[in-house]
């Protein structure tokens, strides 16, 4: 007996095997040219134009700098651009190219996205725009934007007379 009811669109031959699940396609009855996102129904033109818009970027602020970390697996540093615009905008962009297809290949699943991406961040006033550094290691881009040192107010002790 299946733990997933049949009205969720399919059956499961083995509850403990995640690969035996028949996925429910809520758009299968809509008049789209191809509603299922399985690789066999996913047109080549859509695969070529699919951008990986879900590029995850973390932004943390330390006492010394703003640090951005982007997961860009499979990209080389030559395929990524880091730019600073005049109005304190950090722009990270790049492109993952489509693999060459052989006509004899049969695709079973296409999950890795490709295409262009671009993320923009407005930096705060305390960013040193002329000292930005970027490095890439193991598919993780790290951009470090140093901060202007905050002047601490000078405290002067006043003697009290009387």
Tab-separated table of C-alpha atoms in Angstrom:
chain	number	residue	atom	x	y	z
A	1	UNK	CA	0.000	0.000	0.000
A	2	UNK	CA	1.328	3.399	-0.941
A	3	UNK	CA	1.756	6.221	1.528
A	4	UNK	CA	0.914	8.740	-1.184
A	5	UNK	CA	-2.735	8.617	-2.221
A	6	UNK	CA	-3.483	7.894	-5.852
A	7	UNK	CA	-5.312	11.212	-6.234
A	8	UNK	CA	-1.911	12.939	-5.990
A	9	UNK	CA	-1.188	11.625	-9.456
A	10	UNK	CA	0.565	8.338	-9.609
A	11	UNK	CA	1.789	5.393	-7.718
A	12	UNK	CA	4.914	4.502	-5.897
A	13	UNK	CA	6.294	1.038	-6.248
A	14	UNK	CA	8.556	1.387	-3.209
A	15	UNK	CA	7.894	4.000	-0.538
A	16	UNK	CA	11.512	4.025	0.604
A	17	UNK	CA	13.008	4.499	-2.869
A	18	UNK	CA	12.887	8.217	-3.793
A	19	UNK	CA	13.611	7.428	-7.442
A	20	UNK	CA	10.514	5.283	-7.866
A	21	UNK	CA	8.170	8.239	-7.393
A	22	UNK	CA	5.971	9.185	-10.327
A	23	UNK	CA	5.796	12.957	-10.131
A	24	UNK	CA	2.473	14.700	-10.356
A	25	UNK	CA	2.351	17.322	-13.097
A	26	UNK	CA	-0.334	19.899	-12.233
A	27	UNK	CA	-0.131	21.398	-15.732
A	28	UNK	CA	-0.425	18.199	-17.761
A	29	UNK	CA	-3.969	18.998	-18.929
A	30	UNK	CA	-3.234	22.615	-19.874
A	31	UNK	CA	-2.799	23.500	-23.549
A	32	UNK	CA	0.925	24.259	-23.290
A	33	UNK	CA	3.197	22.833	-25.976
A	34	UNK	CA	5.041	20.902	-23.283
A	35	UNK	CA	3.845	21.154	-19.729
A	36	UNK	CA	6.016	18.485	-18.177
A	37	UNK	CA	9.566	19.499	-17.347
A	38	UNK	CA	11.037	16.075	-17.973
A	39	UNK	CA	14.047	16.097	-20.255
A	40	UNK	CA	12.261	14.338	-23.104
A	41	UNK	CA	9.573	17.045	-23.216
A	42	UNK	CA	11.855	19.993	-22.503
A	43	UNK	CA	12.503	21.736	-25.841
A	44	UNK	CA	16.098	22.510	-26.745
A	45	UNK	CA	15.339	26.219	-27.212
A	46	UNK	CA	13.980	26.481	-23.675
A	47	UNK	CA	16.992	24.663	-22.264
A	48	UNK	CA	19.312	27.100	-24.061
A	49	UNK	CA	17.471	30.175	-22.762
A	50	UNK	CA	17.006	29.033	-19.177
A	51	UNK	CA	19.091	31.286	-16.970
A	52	UNK	CA	20.176	30.134	-13.563
A	53	UNK	CA	18.399	32.955	-11.809
A	54	UNK	CA	18.603	31.218	-8.481
A	55	UNK	CA	22.265	32.056	-8.045
A	56	UNK	CA	22.599	32.119	-4.287
A	57	UNK	CA	24.637	34.977	-2.851
A	58	UNK	CA	25.317	35.600	0.825
A	59	UNK	CA	26.176	39.113	2.032
A	60	UNK	CA	27.656	39.516	5.467
A	61	UNK	CA	29.081	42.577	7.146
A	62	UNK	CA	32.092	42.214	9.388
A	63	UNK	CA	33.726	45.040	11.354
A	64	UNK	CA	36.282	45.413	8.529
A	65	UNK	CA	34.369	44.658	5.308
A	66	UNK	CA	31.271	43.598	3.403
A	67	UNK	CA	31.765	40.030	2.159
A	68	UNK	CA	29.745	38.485	-0.676
A	69	UNK	CA	29.860	34.747	-1.393
A	70	UNK	CA	28.241	33.284	-4.503
A	71	UNK	CA	27.855	29.608	-5.332
A	72	UNK	CA	28.831	29.239	-8.990
A	73	UNK	CA	29.601	25.539	-9.464
A	74	UNK	CA	31.140	24.595	-12.768
A	75	UNK	CA	32.064	28.151	-13.760
A	76	UNK	CA	35.611	29.347	-14.348
A	77	UNK	CA	36.726	32.767	-13.190
A	78	UNK	CA	36.920	33.842	-16.859
A	79	UNK	CA	33.151	33.253	-17.159
A	80	UNK	CA	32.291	35.589	-14.243
A	81	UNK	CA	32.397	39.418	-14.139
A	82	UNK	CA	32.526	41.540	-11.003
A	83	UNK	CA	31.951	45.245	-11.621
A	84	UNK	CA	31.510	48.375	-9.513
A	85	UNK	CA	29.393	51.230	-10.838
A	86	UNK	CA	29.803	54.906	-9.884
A	87	UNK	CA	26.699	54.979	-7.724
A	88	UNK	CA	28.019	52.291	-5.319
A	89	UNK	CA	26.471	49.315	-7.090
A	90	UNK	CA	28.232	45.946	-7.076
A	91	UNK	CA	27.291	43.808	-10.067
A	92	UNK	CA	28.096	40.098	-10.333
A	93	UNK	CA	27.295	38.490	-13.682
A	94	UNK	CA	28.266	35.545	-15.812
A	95	UNK	CA	27.144	32.851	-18.176
A	96	UNK	CA	27.054	29.073	-18.144
A	97	UNK	CA	27.097	27.714	-21.674
A	98	UNK	CA	25.025	24.794	-22.930
A	99	UNK	CA	26.830	21.506	-23.413
A	100	UNK	CA	27.154	20.334	-26.995
A	101	UNK	CA	24.547	17.699	-27.750
A	102	UNK	CA	25.073	14.594	-29.797
A	103	UNK	CA	22.073	13.585	-31.884
A	104	UNK	CA	22.454	10.026	-30.576
A	105	UNK	CA	22.149	11.092	-26.928
A	106	UNK	CA	18.964	10.413	-24.990
A	107	UNK	CA	18.370	12.852	-22.155
A	108	UNK	CA	16.568	11.462	-19.124
A	109	UNK	CA	16.647	14.582	-16.962
A	110	UNK	CA	17.815	18.188	-17.344
A	111	UNK	CA	18.156	19.898	-13.989
A	112	UNK	CA	21.332	21.938	-14.267
A	113	UNK	CA	20.475	25.380	-15.466
A	114	UNK	CA	22.430	27.409	-17.947
A	115	UNK	CA	22.363	30.837	-19.464
A	116	UNK	CA	23.187	34.289	-18.173
A	117	UNK	CA	22.780	35.627	-14.675
A	118	UNK	CA	23.220	39.018	-13.067
A	119	UNK	CA	22.864	40.155	-9.470
A	120	UNK	CA	23.210	43.771	-8.293
A	121	UNK	CA	23.719	45.133	-4.778
A	122	UNK	CA	23.684	48.753	-3.625
A	123	UNK	CA	26.579	49.197	-1.231
A	124	UNK	CA	26.358	51.426	1.846
A	125	UNK	CA	28.189	54.733	2.234
A	126	UNK	CA	30.974	53.167	4.285
A	127	UNK	CA	32.244	50.953	1.412
A	128	UNK	CA	35.712	51.618	-0.005
A	129	UNK	CA	34.858	51.310	-3.692
A	130	UNK	CA	38.481	51.533	-4.873
A	131	UNK	CA	39.717	48.553	-2.809
A	132	UNK	CA	37.317	45.756	-3.832
A	133	UNK	CA	38.890	42.303	-4.169
A	134	UNK	CA	37.438	39.121	-5.679
A	135	UNK	CA	38.617	35.511	-5.649
A	136	UNK	CA	37.181	32.211	-6.806
A	137	UNK	CA	37.890	28.830	-5.288
A	138	UNK	CA	36.054	25.514	-5.744
A	139	UNK	CA	33.090	27.185	-7.457
A	140	UNK	CA	32.608	29.820	-4.752
A	141	UNK	CA	33.140	33.459	-5.679
A	142	UNK	CA	34.153	35.685	-2.753
A	143	UNK	CA	33.980	39.472	-3.160
A	144	UNK	CA	35.382	41.566	-0.312
A	145	UNK	CA	34.526	45.263	-0.086
A	146	UNK	CA	36.517	46.956	2.721
A	147	UNK	CA	34.759	49.477	4.936
A	148	UNK	CA	35.878	52.996	5.766
A	149	UNK	CA	37.231	53.064	9.268
A	150	UNK	CA	34.731	54.639	11.571
A	151	UNK	CA	36.150	57.594	13.446
A	152	UNK	CA	35.636	57.133	17.110
A	153	UNK	CA	34.776	60.346	18.906
A	154	UNK	CA	37.689	61.733	20.807
A	155	UNK	CA	36.870	61.964	24.478
A	156	UNK	CA	38.562	64.700	26.458
A	157	UNK	CA	38.343	64.705	30.230
A	158	UNK	CA	37.418	68.026	31.787
A	159	UNK	CA	38.591	68.887	35.292
A	160	UNK	CA	35.871	70.088	37.566
A	161	UNK	CA	36.839	73.073	39.697
A	162	UNK	CA	35.350	74.007	43.008
